[in-house]
Short mmCIF file of C-alpha atoms and ligand atoms in Angstrom, two decimals:
data_model
loop_
_atom_site.label_atom_id
_atom_site.label_comp_id
_atom_site.label_asym_id
_atom_site.label_seq_id
_atom_site.Cartn_x
_atom_site.Cartn_y
_atom_site.Cartn_z
CA MET Q 26 -17.43 11.66 -0.76
CA SER Q 27 -18.14 8.86 2.19
CA ASP Q 28 -14.93 7.28 4.04
CA MET Q 29 -15.05 4.03 2.14
CA CYS Q 30 -15.16 5.55 -0.95
CA ARG Q 31 -12.38 7.38 -0.27
CA TYR Q 32 -10.25 4.23 0.72
CA ARG Q 33 -11.48 2.87 -2.01
CA THR Q 34 -10.39 5.28 -4.17
CA LEU Q 35 -6.92 5.46 -2.78
CA LEU Q 36 -6.78 1.35 -2.63
CA LYS Q 37 -7.27 1.70 -5.96
CA LYS Q 38 -4.74 4.20 -6.80
CA ALA Q 39 -1.85 2.64 -5.05
CA LEU Q 40 -2.49 -0.65 -6.38
CA THR Q 41 -2.46 0.56 -9.96
CA GLY Q 42 -0.80 4.10 -10.07
CA ARG Q 43 -3.57 4.72 -12.55
CA GLY Q 44 -7.21 4.43 -13.14
CA THR Q 45 -9.54 2.53 -15.44
CA ILE Q 46 -9.68 2.13 -19.40
CA CYS Q 47 -13.07 2.55 -20.56
CA GLU Q 48 -14.46 2.94 -24.13
CA CYS Q 49 -15.25 6.23 -25.57
CA SER Q 50 -17.24 7.61 -28.49
CA GLY Q 51 -16.91 10.64 -30.81
CA VAL Q 52 -16.51 13.74 -28.72
CA THR Q 53 -16.23 12.15 -25.42
CA CYS Q 54 -12.57 10.72 -26.52
CA PRO Q 55 -9.69 12.90 -25.58
CA ASP Q 56 -7.65 14.50 -28.49
CA GLY Q 57 -5.53 12.05 -29.74
CA ALA Q 58 -7.34 8.59 -28.12
CA GLU Q 59 -5.82 5.27 -28.90
CA ASN Q 60 -8.47 2.91 -30.43
CA SER Q 61 -11.59 4.96 -28.81
CA THR Q 62 -10.46 4.57 -25.35
CA CYS Q 63 -10.22 7.25 -22.58
CA VAL Q 64 -7.99 6.15 -19.03
CA THR Q 65 -10.08 7.70 -15.89
CA GLU Q 66 -8.19 9.31 -13.13
CA PRO Q 67 -7.25 6.63 -10.30
CA GLY Q 68 -10.93 5.73 -8.88
CA GLY Q 69 -12.98 7.52 -11.73
CA TYR Q 70 -15.89 6.13 -13.59
CA CYS Q 71 -16.68 4.55 -17.15
CA PHE Q 72 -20.20 5.35 -18.40
CA VAL Q 73 -22.61 4.42 -21.22
CA ALA Q 74 -25.56 6.85 -21.67
CA VAL Q 75 -28.61 6.63 -24.19
CA GLU Q 76 -30.56 9.41 -24.83
CA MET Q 77 -33.91 9.69 -27.10
CA VAL Q 78 -32.66 12.29 -29.56
CA ILE Q 79 -34.78 13.71 -32.98
CA ASP Q 80 -32.39 13.06 -36.28
CA GLU Q 81 -32.60 15.36 -39.23
CA ARG Q 82 -35.42 13.69 -40.59
CA GLY Q 83 -37.54 14.58 -37.48
CA GLU Q 84 -37.29 10.84 -36.44
CA GLU Q 85 -36.54 9.51 -33.25
CA VAL Q 86 -33.43 7.51 -32.48
CA LEU Q 87 -31.19 6.01 -29.68
CA GLU Q 88 -28.06 8.02 -29.18
CA ARG Q 89 -24.83 5.79 -27.69
CA THR Q 90 -22.36 7.76 -26.22
CA ALA Q 91 -19.43 6.17 -23.85
CA GLY Q 92 -16.54 7.76 -21.45
CA CYS Q 93 -14.94 8.48 -18.59
CA LEU Q 94 -15.78 10.39 -15.75
CA PRO Q 95 -14.18 11.88 -12.78
CA PRO Q 96 -13.55 10.22 -9.32
CA ASP Q 97 -15.45 12.85 -7.65
CA GLU Q 98 -18.52 13.97 -6.62
CA SER Q 99 -19.75 15.08 -9.74
CA GLY Q 100 -18.40 11.70 -11.94
CA PHE Q 101 -20.90 10.36 -9.00
CA MET Q 102 -23.76 12.52 -9.49
CA GLN Q 103 -23.49 12.09 -13.66
CA CYS Q 104 -23.66 8.09 -12.81
CA LYS Q 105 -26.70 8.81 -10.65
CA SER Q 106 -28.37 11.34 -13.24
CA SER Q 107 -30.84 8.41 -14.78
CA GLN Q 108 -32.58 8.94 -11.74
CA VAL Q 109 -33.19 12.93 -12.50
CA PRO Q 110 -36.06 13.73 -14.86
CA THR Q 111 -34.60 15.14 -18.15
CA ILE Q 112 -36.17 16.76 -21.28
CA ASN Q 113 -34.98 13.93 -23.81
CA PRO Q 114 -35.37 10.29 -22.22
CA LYS Q 115 -31.94 9.54 -20.86
CA ALA Q 116 -30.33 6.95 -18.97
CA ILE Q 117 -26.69 6.54 -17.98
CA ASP Q 118 -24.83 3.54 -16.23
CA CYS Q 119 -21.50 3.47 -14.92
CA CYS Q 120 -18.88 0.81 -13.80
CA MET Q 121 -15.25 1.21 -11.96
CA GLU Q 122 -13.63 -2.26 -13.05
CA PRO Q 123 -12.21 -4.10 -14.91
CA ASP Q 124 -10.65 -2.32 -17.76
CA LEU Q 125 -13.42 -1.79 -20.97
CA CYS Q 126 -16.22 -2.33 -18.25
CA ASN Q 127 -18.70 -0.10 -20.08
CA ARG Q 128 -18.04 -2.27 -23.39
CA ARG Q 129 -21.07 -4.20 -21.29
CA LEU Q 130 -23.20 -1.82 -20.29
CA GLU Q 131 -26.74 -1.55 -21.78
CA PRO Q 132 -28.49 1.44 -20.18
CA ARG Q 133 -32.02 1.15 -20.45
CA LEU Q 134 -34.26 3.88 -20.97
CA PRO Q 135 -37.39 4.03 -18.74
CA GLU Q 136 -40.05 1.97 -20.43
CA GLU Q 137 -42.76 4.57 -21.25
CA ALA Q 138 -39.76 6.72 -23.02
CA TRP Q 139 -40.43 3.60 -26.09
CA SER Q 140 -42.82 4.84 -28.72
CA GLU Q 141 -43.41 1.08 -29.80
CA PRO Q 142 -43.52 0.54 -33.92
CA ASP Q 143 -47.21 -0.14 -34.60
CA SER Q 144 -47.90 -3.80 -34.81
CA PRO Q 145 -51.08 -4.61 -36.52
CA ASP Q 146 -51.73 -7.11 -33.97
CA VAL Q 147 -51.79 -4.94 -31.19
CA ARG Q 148 -53.91 -2.38 -33.26
CA SER Q 149 -56.15 -4.57 -33.77
CA HIS Q 150 -56.96 -5.77 -30.30
CA ALA Q 151 -56.73 -1.91 -29.14
CA PRO Q 152 -59.59 -0.15 -28.09
CA ASN Q 153 -61.48 2.62 -30.09
CA HIS Q 154 -62.02 4.85 -27.25
CA PRO Q 155 -58.92 7.71 -26.68
CA GLU Q 156 -60.64 8.29 -23.44
CA LEU Q 157 -60.53 4.51 -22.50
CA LEU Q 158 -56.60 4.76 -23.84
CA VAL Q 159 -55.83 7.62 -21.52
CA GLY Q 160 -57.29 6.29 -18.34
CA ALA Q 161 -55.51 3.03 -18.58
CA ALA Q 162 -52.18 4.43 -19.69
CA LEU Q 163 -52.62 7.11 -16.36
CA LEU Q 164 -53.32 3.69 -14.17
CA LEU Q 165 -50.42 1.96 -15.62
CA LEU Q 166 -48.32 4.80 -14.73
CA LEU Q 167 -49.62 4.94 -11.32
CA LEU Q 168 -48.57 1.26 -10.85
CA THR Q 169 -45.60 1.71 -12.08
CA PHE Q 170 -44.77 4.42 -10.16
CA ALA Q 171 -46.10 2.90 -6.44
CA VAL Q 172 -43.75 -0.36 -7.39
CA ALA Q 173 -41.01 1.36 -8.48
CA LEU Q 174 -41.24 3.46 -5.00
CA LEU Q 175 -41.72 0.17 -3.07
CA VAL Q 176 -38.40 -1.44 -4.54
CA LEU Q 177 -36.44 1.67 -3.97
CA LEU Q 178 -37.61 1.32 -0.18
CA ARG Q 179 -36.92 -1.99 0.37
CA ARG Q 180 -33.51 -1.57 -1.46
CA ARG Q 181 -32.57 1.13 0.85
CA ARG Q 182 -33.58 -1.15 3.40
CA ARG Q 183 -31.88 -3.97 2.64
CA ALA Q 184 -28.63 -1.24 1.96
CA ALA Q 185 -28.63 0.25 5.25
CA LYS Q 186 -28.56 -3.22 6.82
CA ARG Q 187 -25.81 -4.77 4.64
CA PRO Q 188 -22.10 -4.24 5.26
CA PRO Q 189 -20.46 -2.55 2.51
CA SER Q 190 -18.65 -5.23 0.34
CA PRO Q 191 -14.46 -4.75 0.16
CA ALA Q 192 -13.46 -2.49 -2.11
CA PRO Q 193 -13.84 -3.29 -5.65
CA LEU Q 194 -9.97 -3.78 -6.95
CA PRO Q 195 -9.66 -3.45 -10.82
CA ALA Q 196 -9.97 -6.83 -11.67
CA GLU Q 197 -6.72 -7.39 -13.88
CA LEU Q 198 -5.49 -10.88 -14.17
CA SER Q 199 -2.07 -9.88 -13.14
CA SER Q 200 -0.48 -7.33 -10.94
CA GLY Q 201 2.02 -7.46 -13.47
CA SER Q 202 4.36 -5.63 -11.47
CA GLY Q 203 4.10 -5.46 -7.72
CA SER Q 204 5.37 -7.89 -5.41
CA GLY Q 205 1.88 -9.19 -4.44
CA LEU Q 206 -0.72 -11.52 -5.40
CA PRO Q 207 -2.75 -10.49 -8.53
CA LEU Q 208 -4.84 -7.79 -7.84
CA LEU Q 209 -8.02 -9.83 -8.37
CA VAL Q 210 -6.82 -12.42 -5.89
CA GLN Q 211 -5.87 -9.67 -3.29
CA ARG Q 212 -9.71 -8.86 -3.05
CA THR Q 213 -10.72 -12.32 -2.36
CA VAL Q 214 -7.63 -12.60 0.27
CA ALA Q 215 -9.28 -9.80 2.41
CA LYS Q 216 -12.51 -11.73 2.35
CA GLN Q 217 -11.07 -15.42 3.27
CA ILE Q 218 -9.15 -13.97 6.43
CA GLN Q 219 -9.52 -14.94 9.84
CA MET Q 220 -8.10 -12.89 12.51
CA VAL Q 221 -6.31 -14.69 15.24
CA GLU Q 222 -4.14 -12.58 17.47
CA SER Q 223 -2.73 -9.39 18.10
CA ILE Q 224 1.03 -9.41 17.76
CA GLY Q 225 2.63 -6.39 17.54
CA LYS Q 226 1.71 -2.79 17.89
CA GLY Q 227 3.75 -0.25 16.09
CA ARG Q 228 2.76 3.65 16.17
CA TYR Q 229 0.96 3.59 13.19
CA GLY Q 230 -1.46 0.07 13.16
CA GLU Q 231 -1.82 -3.37 15.21
CA VAL Q 232 -0.50 -6.02 13.44
CA TRP Q 233 -2.58 -9.32 14.09
CA LEU Q 234 -1.60 -13.35 13.05
CA ALA Q 235 -4.31 -14.17 11.02
CA ARG Q 236 -4.99 -17.70 9.14
CA TRP Q 237 -5.64 -17.25 5.08
CA ARG Q 238 -6.31 -20.91 3.45
CA GLY Q 239 -5.20 -22.70 6.21
CA GLU Q 240 -1.77 -20.82 6.32
CA ARG Q 241 -0.47 -17.98 9.02
CA VAL Q 242 -0.25 -14.24 7.70
CA ALA Q 243 0.45 -11.55 9.14
CA VAL Q 244 -2.43 -8.64 8.99
CA LYS Q 245 -1.40 -5.02 9.65
CA VAL Q 246 -4.20 -2.83 10.45
CA PHE Q 247 -3.77 0.88 10.15
CA PHE Q 248 -4.72 3.40 12.47
CA THR Q 249 -7.54 5.46 10.46
CA THR Q 250 -5.30 8.22 10.80
CA GLU Q 251 -2.96 6.66 9.33
CA GLU Q 252 -4.30 6.45 6.20
CA ALA Q 253 -1.10 8.47 4.79
CA SER Q 254 1.27 5.43 5.74
CA TRP Q 255 -0.92 2.66 4.77
CA PHE Q 256 -1.03 4.56 0.87
CA ARG Q 257 2.44 4.86 1.17
CA GLU Q 258 3.04 1.03 2.31
CA ILE Q 259 0.92 -0.61 -0.81
CA GLU Q 260 2.79 2.10 -2.83
CA ILE Q 261 5.87 0.95 -1.93
CA TYR Q 262 5.32 -3.13 -2.40
CA GLN Q 263 3.43 -2.54 -5.57
CA THR Q 264 7.04 -0.93 -6.87
CA VAL Q 265 7.87 -2.94 -9.68
CA LEU Q 266 10.68 -6.04 -8.68
CA MET Q 267 10.43 -5.02 -5.25
CA ARG Q 268 9.75 -8.81 -3.97
CA HIS Q 269 13.43 -9.68 -2.55
CA GLU Q 270 14.21 -12.70 0.22
CA ASN Q 271 15.17 -10.19 2.33
CA ILE Q 272 11.98 -7.56 2.21
CA LEU Q 273 9.27 -8.75 4.04
CA GLY Q 274 6.89 -10.63 1.44
CA PHE Q 275 3.87 -8.71 0.43
CA ILE Q 276 0.24 -10.52 -0.45
CA ALA Q 277 -2.92 -7.89 -0.46
CA ALA Q 278 -3.89 -4.97 0.77
CA ASP Q 279 -7.62 -4.17 1.51
CA ILE Q 280 -10.59 -2.31 3.24
CA LYS Q 281 -13.02 -3.78 5.42
CA GLY Q 282 -15.86 -2.14 7.32
CA THR Q 283 -19.11 -1.28 8.18
CA GLY Q 284 -21.18 2.13 7.83
CA SER Q 285 -19.70 3.34 10.82
CA TRP Q 286 -16.42 2.02 10.47
CA THR Q 287 -13.21 1.60 7.90
CA GLN Q 288 -9.88 -0.54 8.52
CA MET Q 289 -7.60 -0.12 5.91
CA LEU Q 290 -5.42 -3.41 5.75
CA LEU Q 291 -2.09 -5.16 4.34
CA ILE Q 292 -1.47 -8.71 4.27
CA THR Q 293 2.13 -9.72 4.47
CA ASP Q 294 4.21 -13.28 5.19
CA TYR Q 295 4.20 -14.14 8.97
CA TYR Q 296 7.61 -14.57 10.35
CA GLU Q 297 6.83 -16.23 13.93
CA ASN Q 298 10.67 -14.69 15.31
CA GLY Q 299 9.00 -11.31 15.50
CA SER Q 300 10.87 -8.19 15.06
CA LEU Q 301 14.79 -8.32 15.14
CA TYR Q 302 14.30 -6.37 18.40
CA ASP Q 303 12.22 -9.23 20.16
CA TYR Q 304 14.72 -11.62 19.03
CA LEU Q 305 17.65 -9.97 20.26
CA GLN Q 306 15.86 -9.71 23.84
CA THR Q 307 16.32 -13.56 24.35
CA THR Q 308 18.58 -14.98 21.42
CA VAL Q 309 22.45 -15.22 21.76
CA LEU Q 310 23.86 -15.09 18.39
CA ASP Q 311 27.21 -16.81 17.23
CA PRO Q 312 29.74 -15.18 15.35
CA HIS Q 313 28.57 -16.82 11.95
CA SER Q 314 24.85 -16.32 12.54
CA LEU Q 315 25.68 -12.98 13.39
CA VAL Q 316 27.36 -12.08 10.16
CA SER Q 317 25.24 -13.93 8.53
CA MET Q 318 22.18 -12.20 10.01
CA ALA Q 319 23.62 -8.77 9.10
CA TYR Q 320 24.58 -9.77 5.46
CA SER Q 321 20.90 -10.50 4.67
CA ILE Q 322 19.87 -7.34 6.26
CA ALA Q 323 22.30 -5.42 4.29
CA SER Q 324 20.97 -7.30 1.01
CA GLY Q 325 17.55 -5.94 1.68
CA LEU Q 326 18.83 -3.12 1.71
CA ALA Q 327 20.70 -3.31 -1.35
CA HIS Q 328 18.09 -4.28 -2.73
CA LEU Q 329 15.90 -1.59 -1.61
CA HIS Q 330 18.61 1.25 -2.61
CA MET Q 331 19.53 -0.08 -5.87
CA ASP Q 332 17.74 1.18 -9.34
CA ILE Q 333 17.58 -1.05 -12.24
CA PHE Q 334 17.20 0.46 -15.47
CA GLY Q 335 14.94 -0.51 -18.58
CA THR Q 336 11.38 -0.47 -18.80
CA LYS Q 337 10.19 -2.76 -16.22
CA GLY Q 338 13.02 -1.44 -14.03
CA LYS Q 339 13.11 -0.63 -10.27
CA PRO Q 340 13.14 2.91 -8.93
CA ALA Q 341 15.65 3.23 -5.77
CA ILE Q 342 13.80 3.35 -2.54
CA ALA Q 343 14.97 4.68 0.88
CA HIS Q 344 13.22 3.46 3.93
CA ARG Q 345 13.80 6.09 6.55
CA ASP Q 346 12.62 4.16 9.50
CA ILE Q 347 15.63 1.57 9.98
CA LYS Q 348 15.29 0.23 12.96
CA SER Q 349 15.47 -3.74 15.00
CA LYS Q 350 11.43 -3.10 15.43
CA ASN Q 351 11.30 -2.91 11.53
CA ILE Q 352 13.21 -5.89 10.82
CA LEU Q 353 11.87 -8.91 10.97
CA VAL Q 354 13.56 -12.40 11.63
CA LYS Q 355 12.34 -15.13 9.58
CA ARG Q 356 12.52 -19.16 10.53
CA ASN Q 357 15.60 -19.51 9.06
CA GLY Q 358 17.65 -16.83 10.98
CA GLN Q 359 17.75 -14.73 8.00
CA CYS Q 360 16.31 -11.00 8.24
CA ALA Q 361 13.65 -9.17 6.28
CA ILE Q 362 12.37 -5.58 5.97
CA ALA Q 363 9.45 -4.32 6.91
CA ASP Q 364 7.26 -1.19 7.39
CA PHE Q 365 7.64 0.86 4.30
CA GLY Q 366 5.06 3.79 5.74
CA LEU Q 367 7.96 6.32 4.96
CA ALA Q 368 9.83 5.04 2.33
CA VAL Q 369 10.76 7.30 -0.64
CA ARG Q 370 11.35 6.42 -4.01
CA TYR Q 371 13.74 8.16 -6.59
CA VAL Q 372 12.30 8.82 -9.74
CA ALA Q 373 14.89 8.58 -12.64
CA GLU Q 374 13.44 10.20 -15.36
CA ARG Q 375 12.64 13.32 -13.65
CA ASN Q 376 15.22 13.49 -11.28
CA GLU Q 377 12.94 13.84 -8.52
CA VAL Q 378 12.66 12.30 -4.97
CA ASP Q 379 8.85 11.25 -4.74
CA ILE Q 380 8.32 12.03 -0.99
CA ALA Q 381 5.94 10.35 1.11
CA PRO Q 382 2.77 12.81 1.36
CA ASN Q 383 2.65 12.32 5.48
CA THR Q 384 4.32 13.84 7.86
CA ARG Q 385 5.21 10.81 9.80
CA ALA Q 386 8.95 11.35 10.86
CA GLY Q 387 11.62 8.53 11.67
CA THR Q 388 12.36 7.21 14.52
CA ARG Q 389 14.65 9.83 16.95
CA ARG Q 390 16.91 7.25 18.83
CA TYR Q 391 17.97 6.25 15.05
CA MET Q 392 18.08 9.70 13.15
CA ALA Q 393 21.14 10.65 11.50
CA PRO Q 394 23.07 13.47 12.45
CA GLU Q 395 22.21 15.39 9.42
CA VAL Q 396 18.37 14.93 9.94
CA LEU Q 397 18.70 15.90 13.51
CA ALA Q 398 20.63 18.86 12.53
CA ASP Q 399 18.02 19.51 10.17
CA ARG Q 400 20.71 19.69 7.06
CA LEU Q 401 19.31 17.01 5.14
CA ASP Q 402 18.50 17.84 1.46
CA PRO Q 403 15.08 16.82 0.81
CA GLY Q 404 15.20 16.72 -3.19
CA ASP Q 405 18.66 14.64 -2.77
CA PHE Q 406 18.20 10.64 -3.12
CA GLU Q 407 21.36 9.64 -2.24
CA ALA Q 408 21.33 11.52 0.86
CA PHE Q 409 18.14 9.41 2.10
CA LYS Q 410 19.97 6.37 1.37
CA MET Q 411 23.43 7.78 3.42
CA ALA Q 412 20.78 8.19 6.70
CA ASP Q 413 19.55 4.72 6.35
CA MET Q 414 23.01 3.89 6.49
CA TYR Q 415 23.37 5.53 9.67
CA SER Q 416 20.67 3.79 11.14
CA LEU Q 417 21.59 0.17 9.97
CA GLY Q 418 24.98 0.84 11.46
CA LEU Q 419 23.25 1.26 14.67
CA VAL Q 420 21.12 -2.16 14.37
CA LEU Q 421 24.22 -3.73 13.29
CA TRP Q 422 25.56 -2.44 16.88
CA GLU Q 423 22.45 -3.92 18.62
CA MET Q 424 23.26 -7.07 17.16
CA CYS Q 425 27.10 -7.22 17.71
CA ARG Q 426 25.97 -6.92 21.71
CA ARG Q 427 23.95 -9.87 21.56
CA CYS Q 428 26.88 -11.96 20.22
CA ALA Q 429 28.94 -14.76 22.27
CA ALA Q 430 32.30 -15.29 20.94
CA GLY Q 431 32.51 -18.50 22.34
CA GLU Q 432 30.70 -21.17 24.56
CA ARG Q 433 31.28 -19.27 27.87
CA ALA Q 434 32.32 -16.08 26.16
CA PRO Q 435 30.94 -12.91 28.26
CA VAL Q 436 27.56 -11.58 26.21
CA ASP Q 437 26.02 -8.07 26.88
CA ALA Q 438 22.05 -8.18 27.94
CA TYR Q 439 20.16 -6.22 25.06
CA ALA Q 440 20.17 -2.50 24.94
CA PRO Q 441 18.83 -0.15 22.28
CA PRO Q 442 21.70 2.56 20.96
CA TYR Q 443 22.43 5.30 23.14
CA HIS Q 444 21.26 3.41 26.11
CA GLU Q 445 23.63 5.11 28.07
CA LEU Q 446 23.65 8.53 26.86
CA VAL Q 447 20.24 9.63 26.15
CA PRO Q 448 17.01 8.85 28.62
CA PRO Q 449 14.87 6.10 27.35
CA GLU Q 450 12.43 8.02 25.66
CA PRO Q 451 14.69 10.48 24.27
CA THR Q 452 13.80 13.78 23.03
CA PHE Q 453 14.52 15.23 19.61
CA GLU Q 454 16.86 17.73 21.51
CA ASP Q 455 17.97 14.77 23.68
CA MET Q 456 19.26 13.21 20.61
CA ARG Q 457 20.58 16.48 18.80
CA VAL Q 458 22.68 17.28 21.68
CA ALA Q 459 24.20 13.88 22.28
CA VAL Q 460 24.83 13.17 18.17
CA VAL Q 461 25.58 16.08 16.39
CA GLU Q 462 27.13 18.78 19.09
CA ARG Q 463 28.72 16.14 21.29
CA GLY Q 464 29.51 13.46 18.51
CA LEU Q 465 28.73 10.17 20.56
CA ARG Q 466 28.33 7.16 19.37
CA PRO Q 467 27.40 3.85 21.18
CA PRO Q 468 30.74 2.18 22.49
CA LEU Q 469 32.87 -0.02 20.43
CA PRO Q 470 34.52 -2.55 23.24
CA ALA Q 471 37.69 -3.96 22.43
CA ARG Q 472 36.16 -7.03 23.10
CA TRP Q 473 34.32 -6.92 19.92
CA LEU Q 474 37.64 -6.67 18.41
CA GLN Q 475 38.96 -10.26 19.41
CA SER Q 476 37.09 -12.79 17.03
CA ALA Q 477 37.40 -11.77 13.42
CA PRO Q 478 33.60 -12.14 12.36
CA ARG Q 479 32.64 -9.65 15.10
CA ALA Q 480 35.76 -7.22 14.67
CA ALA Q 481 34.81 -6.95 10.87
CA LEU Q 482 31.21 -5.88 11.66
CA ALA Q 483 32.69 -3.55 14.22
CA ALA Q 484 34.62 -2.00 11.52
CA VAL Q 485 31.77 -1.96 9.39
CA VAL Q 486 29.59 -0.35 11.85
CA ALA Q 487 32.23 2.52 12.19
CA GLU Q 488 31.84 3.56 9.00
CA CYS Q 489 28.13 3.33 8.55
CA TRP Q 490 27.44 5.96 11.81
CA HIS Q 491 30.03 8.00 10.46
CA ALA Q 492 29.39 12.17 11.06
CA ASN Q 493 29.89 12.77 7.42
CA PRO Q 494 27.61 11.14 5.24
CA PRO Q 495 29.06 10.75 2.02
CA VAL Q 496 32.13 8.56 3.78
CA ARG Q 497 29.60 6.20 4.82
CA LEU Q 498 29.40 2.39 3.30
CA SER Q 499 26.85 1.96 1.17
CA ALA Q 500 24.64 -1.22 1.56
CA VAL Q 501 26.27 -2.57 -1.43
CA ARG Q 502 29.56 -2.53 -0.03
CA VAL Q 503 28.47 -3.44 3.49
CA LYS Q 504 27.19 -6.71 1.53
CA LYS Q 505 30.26 -7.54 0.13
CA THR Q 506 32.35 -6.86 2.90
CA LEU Q 507 30.29 -9.43 4.94
CA ALA Q 508 30.31 -12.07 2.31
CA ARG Q 509 34.07 -11.99 2.41
CA HIS Q 510 33.42 -13.19 6.19
CA LEU Q 511 30.89 -15.50 5.39
CA ALA Q 512 33.10 -17.23 2.82
CA ALA Q 513 36.05 -17.52 5.11
CA PRO Q 514 36.69 -21.01 6.62
CA ALA Q 515 35.35 -21.02 10.85
CA PRO Q 516 35.92 -17.84 12.14
CA ALA Q 517 39.07 -18.00 13.84
CA LYS Q 518 40.06 -16.87 17.49
CA LEU Q 519 42.16 -14.36 17.97
CA VAL Q 520 42.87 -14.95 21.57
P1 ADP E 2 4.17 0.14 12.63
O1 ADP E 2 4.27 0.72 11.27
O2 ADP E 2 3.34 0.09 13.87
O3 ADP E 2 5.61 0.49 13.20
P2 ADP E 2 5.20 -2.60 11.95
O4 ADP E 2 5.08 -3.27 10.57
O5 ADP E 2 6.43 -2.06 12.56
O6 ADP E 2 3.98 -1.41 12.06
O7 ADP E 2 4.84 -3.87 12.84
C1 ADP E 2 5.07 -3.43 13.89
C2 ADP E 2 5.43 -4.89 15.25
O8 ADP E 2 4.08 -5.83 14.72
C3 ADP E 2 6.75 -5.16 14.50
O9 ADP E 2 7.77 -4.16 15.23
C4 ADP E 2 6.61 -6.62 14.45
O10 ADP E 2 6.96 -7.05 16.37
C5 ADP E 2 5.42 -7.14 14.33
N1 ADP E 2 5.19 -7.43 13.03
C6 ADP E 2 4.88 -6.91 12.25
N2 ADP E 2 5.06 -7.40 10.77
C7 ADP E 2 5.01 -8.85 11.06
C8 ADP E 2 5.07 -9.87 10.25
N3 ADP E 2 4.66 -10.33 9.17
N4 ADP E 2 5.34 -11.12 10.98
C9 ADP E 2 5.41 -10.93 12.33
N5 ADP E 2 5.34 -9.71 13.17
C10 ADP E 2 5.27 -8.41 12.55
MG1 MG E 3 7.31 0.02 12.81
#
């Protein structure tokens, strides 16, 4: 299968989590099929085949079958089998979208396969010399063949010049559950996007500011080697009830490309303040904005971690790469969590963690001690949430450093966690020795404890990065604690 084809299959799978519903008939229907329908595997085909067969009375009849074909090469080849000569005249047509698309397929047998019913008109004008008839038929056949060959050659030449169209997404009218636009619209969005400038580079892709219908959007273009992260991110954004004010707003996903290259795209809301990491380099926070910003991150994480029961419920999700570069700052100073390439979901019915099918590891500097010590049980979903809470503690610490308690109060320059304890590009071993063996954590200066909101946040930080995971606060607990400080009257100065 070509790259484009594979990406298309992946995209469809990520967006819908299922294949296409097709009409089926008789033996092509699976056992217990409902309403004569079957469902393809993601990326599979619906087909209709017509075949000229001889019935029990010895008469030629046209037999129609419909059903599902697999997404792989064998399905593809069967769709193309009309071009292969068969004993019985046969034709097949396939489609990939939308559901039940094969209801409108009408494969046509090659003209010569039809034995026209005798019509008196035609007969009266037919010449009486059989040799002439045979000659004319041969000539006609030759002509048809030459024309078909010409058309085929032309099509091929045109196809070689034309860039492939964007991936066909299932044309459902509503995305139903996921957080993006309806799937049909997602496809249109990608076509209408104009890239403006590159605004960020992560490990897994490049993020661009782009325009869509006059509005600014962010487009994350994944490196071709990072197909798994792209796939995972779409899957996570398509999760039921993902939309939340403190989670990056997902708009659409698509693929773009020509024959020789393919780009995997993720289109989201654009936040001009960039990441929290960028923001903290230049911005000093007053105590109130410090706590309200921290509250917004805890709200986003609490929503992510939460499972909502019911048929339209939301599975719990752990992020696994919480850090200031993966948190964005909105215009109103609130934050949104981004970059779900490494996230895992908890499948409650099966009591199972659906581990991301990629080998990507989190960011060393933010790895929890149990991750560094290789003691995290990947089958235990709670363990992933607790590791997120450790990383959140470090992010909150980065924010505390950039808080000025008063107009003329001193403020530290931005620093990443453990900046004094490990080299600038720490190895896994550097981190393991500092965090696990020596049990070190970034400093919490006494000065921070002098003003109420920052003192409260510092206490939260210490409880988040506890060496013993079950002792750490949960995201909901952090949210509730901070809410109390937001509701409190103007921050009391203790100095
Ligand atoms: P990666 O998976 O490559 O780490 P991210 O999604 O973390 O990609 O994005 C990389 C960087 O791009 C972020 O740290 C941030 O600076 C910038 N960025 C990402 N998304 C947006 C957005 N929606 N608006 C503004 N900047 C963004
Ligand atoms: Mg990132």
